[in-house]
Short mmCIF file of C-alpha atoms in Angstrom, two decimals:
data_model
loop_
_atom_site.label_atom_id
_atom_site.label_comp_id
_atom_site.label_asym_id
_atom_site.label_seq_id
_atom_site.Cartn_x
_atom_site.Cartn_y
_atom_site.Cartn_z
CA MET A 1 2.03 -4.64 7.18
CA PHE A 2 5.54 -3.38 7.88
CA THR A 3 9.04 -4.27 6.72
CA GLY A 4 11.19 -3.70 9.79
CA ILE A 5 12.95 -0.74 8.17
CA VAL A 6 12.69 1.91 10.86
CA GLU A 7 11.99 5.41 9.51
CA GLU A 8 13.05 7.33 12.59
CA THR A 9 12.93 7.32 16.35
CA GLY A 10 10.28 9.31 18.16
CA GLU A 11 9.94 10.40 21.76
CA VAL A 12 7.12 9.55 24.11
CA THR A 13 5.53 12.93 24.92
CA ALA A 14 2.56 11.88 27.03
CA VAL A 15 1.27 8.88 28.96
CA GLU A 16 -2.24 8.60 30.37
CA ASP A 17 -3.43 5.44 32.10
CA GLY A 18 -7.13 4.61 32.19
CA PRO A 19 -9.41 1.76 33.22
CA GLU A 20 -9.40 0.24 29.71
CA GLY A 21 -5.80 0.80 28.70
CA ARG A 22 -3.20 3.49 28.14
CA ARG A 23 -2.95 6.49 25.83
CA ILE A 24 0.50 7.43 24.56
CA GLY A 25 1.66 10.53 22.72
CA VAL A 26 4.67 10.25 20.40
CA SER A 27 6.62 12.92 18.52
CA ALA A 28 7.54 12.44 14.85
CA SER A 29 8.67 14.43 11.82
CA PHE A 30 6.00 12.99 9.50
CA CYS A 31 2.88 13.95 11.47
CA ASN A 32 1.50 16.04 8.58
CA GLU A 33 1.28 12.78 6.60
CA LEU A 34 -0.61 10.88 9.30
CA GLU A 35 -4.37 10.53 9.53
CA HIS A 36 -6.76 9.17 12.10
CA GLY A 37 -7.05 5.39 11.76
CA GLN A 38 -3.67 4.76 10.15
CA SER A 39 -1.31 2.13 11.54
CA VAL A 40 2.14 2.89 12.94
CA SER A 41 4.67 0.45 14.35
CA ILE A 42 5.82 1.62 17.78
CA SER A 43 8.98 -0.36 18.51
CA GLY A 44 7.41 -3.31 16.73
CA ALA A 45 3.85 -3.03 18.07
CA CYS A 46 1.20 -2.10 15.51
CA LEU A 47 -1.01 0.66 16.93
CA THR A 48 -3.71 2.90 15.48
CA VAL A 49 -3.42 6.67 15.26
CA GLU A 50 -6.27 8.35 17.15
CA GLY A 51 -5.20 11.98 16.92
CA VAL A 52 -2.54 14.12 15.23
CA ARG A 53 -1.09 17.60 15.74
CA ALA A 54 1.50 18.94 13.31
CA ASP A 55 3.08 22.20 12.16
CA ASP A 56 3.80 23.18 8.56
CA SER A 57 7.13 21.34 8.55
CA GLY A 58 5.49 18.06 9.55
CA ASP A 59 6.87 18.01 13.07
CA GLY A 60 4.36 17.26 15.76
CA GLU A 61 2.93 14.44 17.80
CA PHE A 62 0.29 11.78 17.44
CA GLU A 63 -1.82 9.88 19.94
CA LEU A 64 -2.24 6.11 20.25
CA PHE A 65 -4.31 3.84 22.45
CA CYS A 66 -2.92 0.63 23.96
CA SER A 67 -5.56 -1.91 24.98
CA GLU A 68 -5.15 -4.18 27.98
CA GLU A 69 -4.19 -7.04 25.64
CA THR A 70 -1.48 -4.90 24.03
CA LEU A 71 -0.12 -3.94 27.42
CA GLU A 72 -0.03 -7.58 28.51
CA ARG A 73 1.91 -8.69 25.41
CA THR A 74 4.36 -5.78 25.24
CA TYR A 75 6.45 -3.59 27.53
CA LEU A 76 4.48 -0.48 26.57
CA ASP A 77 2.98 -0.46 30.05
CA ASP A 78 6.45 0.54 31.28
CA VAL A 79 7.29 3.34 28.82
CA ARG A 80 7.61 6.81 30.28
CA VAL A 81 7.67 10.36 28.93
CA GLY A 82 11.04 10.97 27.30
CA ASP A 83 11.59 7.36 26.22
CA ALA A 84 12.63 6.79 22.59
CA VAL A 85 10.66 4.44 20.33
CA ASN A 86 11.25 3.11 16.81
CA LEU A 87 8.72 4.34 14.26
CA GLU A 88 7.61 2.86 10.95
CA ARG A 89 4.47 3.62 9.00
CA ALA A 90 2.59 0.83 7.25
CA LEU A 91 4.01 -0.19 3.86
CA PRO A 92 2.10 1.41 0.95
CA ALA A 93 1.07 -0.79 -1.98
CA ASP A 94 3.70 0.82 -4.22
CA GLY A 95 6.43 0.95 -1.58
CA ARG A 96 9.80 -0.81 -1.67
CA PHE A 97 10.04 -4.01 0.34
CA ASP A 98 13.51 -3.90 1.87
CA GLY A 99 13.16 -5.91 5.10
CA HIS A 100 10.88 -8.88 5.75
CA PHE A 101 7.18 -9.46 6.46
CA VAL A 102 6.49 -7.74 9.78
CA GLN A 103 2.92 -7.62 11.06
CA GLY A 104 3.47 -5.58 14.17
CA HIS A 105 2.01 -8.39 16.28
CA VAL A 106 4.44 -8.83 19.16
CA ASP A 107 5.00 -12.51 19.94
CA GLY A 108 6.87 -12.00 23.18
CA VAL A 109 9.14 -9.81 25.27
CA ALA A 110 12.81 -10.79 25.54
CA GLU A 111 15.84 -9.26 27.26
CA VAL A 112 19.12 -7.93 25.94
CA THR A 113 21.75 -10.43 27.12
CA GLU A 114 24.90 -8.93 25.60
CA ILE A 115 26.18 -5.96 23.64
CA GLU A 116 29.61 -5.91 22.04
CA ARG A 117 31.26 -3.66 19.50
CA VAL A 118 33.38 -5.53 16.99
CA GLY A 119 35.82 -4.31 14.37
CA GLY A 120 35.82 -0.68 15.41
CA GLY A 121 37.52 -0.33 18.76
CA PRO A 122 36.05 -0.51 22.25
CA ALA A 123 32.35 -0.01 22.81
CA SER A 124 31.21 3.34 24.15
CA GLY A 125 28.74 2.93 26.99
CA ALA A 126 27.83 -0.66 26.06
CA SER A 127 27.92 -3.46 28.57
CA GLY A 128 27.66 -7.20 28.38
CA THR A 129 29.59 -10.37 27.75
CA SER A 130 31.77 -11.24 24.81
CA SER A 131 30.17 -13.10 21.94
CA GLY A 132 33.39 -14.85 20.98
CA GLU A 133 34.99 -14.85 17.55
CA ARG A 134 33.34 -13.25 14.57
CA SER A 135 32.70 -14.89 11.28
CA GLU A 136 33.56 -13.00 8.10
CA SER A 137 29.87 -12.41 7.44
CA ASP A 138 28.94 -10.88 10.79
CA GLY A 139 28.96 -7.33 9.48
CA VAL A 140 26.23 -7.97 6.91
CA LEU A 141 23.93 -10.24 8.85
CA ALA A 142 21.68 -7.48 10.14
CA GLU A 143 19.67 -5.35 7.76
CA GLY A 144 17.85 -2.40 9.27
CA GLU A 145 17.73 1.22 8.15
CA GLY A 146 20.01 1.63 5.16
CA SER A 147 22.76 4.22 4.74
CA SER A 148 23.58 6.07 1.54
CA GLY A 149 27.06 7.06 2.69
CA GLU A 150 30.26 5.06 2.64
CA ARG A 151 31.32 3.17 5.72
CA SER A 152 34.82 3.61 7.09
CA GLU A 153 36.84 0.72 8.42
CA SER A 154 36.67 2.25 11.90
CA ASP A 155 32.87 2.32 12.03
CA GLY A 156 32.63 -1.13 13.56
CA ASP A 157 29.59 -3.35 13.83
CA TRP A 158 27.77 -4.42 16.96
CA VAL A 159 26.79 -7.84 18.22
CA PHE A 160 23.63 -7.99 20.29
CA GLY A 161 22.39 -11.02 22.18
CA PHE A 162 18.78 -11.58 23.19
CA SER A 163 17.00 -14.16 25.29
CA LEU A 164 14.67 -16.48 23.38
CA PRO A 165 11.45 -17.67 25.02
CA ALA A 166 10.98 -21.43 24.62
CA GLU A 167 7.64 -21.06 22.84
CA LEU A 168 9.25 -18.93 20.11
CA ALA A 169 12.42 -20.99 19.64
CA PRO A 170 10.98 -23.26 16.88
CA TYR A 171 10.43 -20.22 14.64
CA VAL A 172 13.93 -18.76 14.96
CA VAL A 173 16.68 -20.20 12.74
CA GLU A 174 20.20 -19.13 11.86
CA LYS A 175 20.24 -16.70 8.92
CA GLY A 176 16.48 -16.30 9.33
CA SER A 177 14.68 -13.02 9.94
CA VAL A 178 13.40 -11.76 13.28
CA GLY A 179 11.84 -8.49 14.35
CA VAL A 180 13.46 -6.89 17.42
CA ASP A 181 11.69 -3.74 18.61
CA GLY A 182 10.41 -3.35 15.06
CA VAL A 183 13.85 -3.67 13.45
CA SER A 184 14.31 -6.36 10.79
CA LEU A 185 17.41 -8.32 11.77
CA THR A 186 19.05 -11.56 10.69
CA VAL A 187 19.89 -14.24 13.24
CA ALA A 188 23.65 -14.73 13.38
CA GLU A 189 23.90 -17.52 15.93
CA LEU A 190 21.50 -19.65 17.92
CA ARG A 191 22.39 -20.51 21.49
CA GLU A 192 20.64 -22.20 24.39
CA ALA A 193 17.55 -20.05 25.02
CA ALA A 194 19.18 -17.13 23.22
CA PHE A 195 20.36 -15.80 19.86
CA THR A 196 22.66 -13.11 18.51
CA VAL A 197 22.47 -10.64 15.65
CA ALA A 198 25.04 -8.39 14.01
CA VAL A 199 24.02 -4.75 13.70
CA ILE A 200 25.57 -2.37 11.19
CA PRO A 201 26.44 1.20 12.29
CA ALA A 202 23.56 2.80 10.36
CA THR A 203 21.01 0.56 12.08
CA TYR A 204 22.63 1.13 15.47
CA ASP A 205 22.62 4.92 15.08
CA LEU A 206 19.12 5.26 13.63
CA THR A 207 17.21 3.03 16.05
CA THR A 208 16.76 2.64 19.79
CA LEU A 209 19.33 -0.16 19.78
CA SER A 210 21.90 2.56 20.51
CA GLU A 211 20.14 3.24 23.82
CA LYS A 212 19.79 -0.35 24.98
CA SER A 213 21.67 -1.90 27.89
CA VAL A 214 21.96 -5.48 29.06
CA GLY A 215 18.76 -6.44 30.85
CA ASP A 216 16.52 -4.06 28.90
CA PRO A 217 13.33 -5.50 27.38
CA VAL A 218 12.73 -5.81 23.63
CA HIS A 219 9.73 -6.85 21.57
CA LEU A 220 10.17 -10.01 19.50
CA GLU A 221 8.19 -10.92 16.41
CA VAL A 222 9.15 -14.17 14.72
CA ASP A 223 8.79 -14.78 11.00
CA VAL A 224 5.10 -15.19 10.18
CA VAL A 225 6.01 -17.47 7.25
CA ALA A 226 7.42 -20.00 9.73
CA LYS A 227 4.16 -19.94 11.67
CA TYR A 228 2.13 -20.52 8.51
CA VAL A 229 4.36 -23.44 7.51
CA GLU A 230 3.88 -25.02 10.93
CA SER A 231 0.11 -24.62 10.68
CA LEU A 232 -0.07 -26.09 7.17
CA THR A 233 2.08 -29.12 8.02
CA GLU A 234 0.62 -29.84 11.45
CA GLY A 235 -1.55 -32.69 10.19
CA TYR A 236 1.39 -34.44 8.50
CA ARG A 237 3.58 -34.85 11.57
#
């Protein structure tokens, strides 16, 4: 299980397609702590480590295998060498739980529909449509990687919009949690076949959200608690 608190971004170092799936190599700074068989979230998709190479500092790369089913449910069939991916190791039993329950089971692939910087001047390199007026709580709606430093008034938050597949819409609610490329975010606003989130500067800088453009794909994982509630109450409706 994961929490949606991204540890770092890694880089795809190798891609090898085969008849049964795809092997991917990814760089990371914690490779000396990885072992064969461990689970790692790769931009929200839970994959198993099959090989590791690391130097004394921990830097290195690890190898993963994507089955045909994984490739069908994710956009990992389109990743190329040099692409950045969000990385999170599985939560240890004594670890802090700072995000929400994330299984690493991608429910669907959505698209970025808008990107806007708010409260900190014009966006740099971002494109998209305006999300309209902000509420006072926009800046704290998204919780991803935390920051230990103080934020300046000029930092500015970001508003991201994503498409919402119809089959996932019942599980997404305002102020509820959603996993986007493995990042635990809070839904700010629901729209027709779409939703928005507010992203704090630390989350923006420490994840692949800073590299996204309108039209790019993202992995979505809806709250598993909502799916369990639906299953348990199905016979009462």
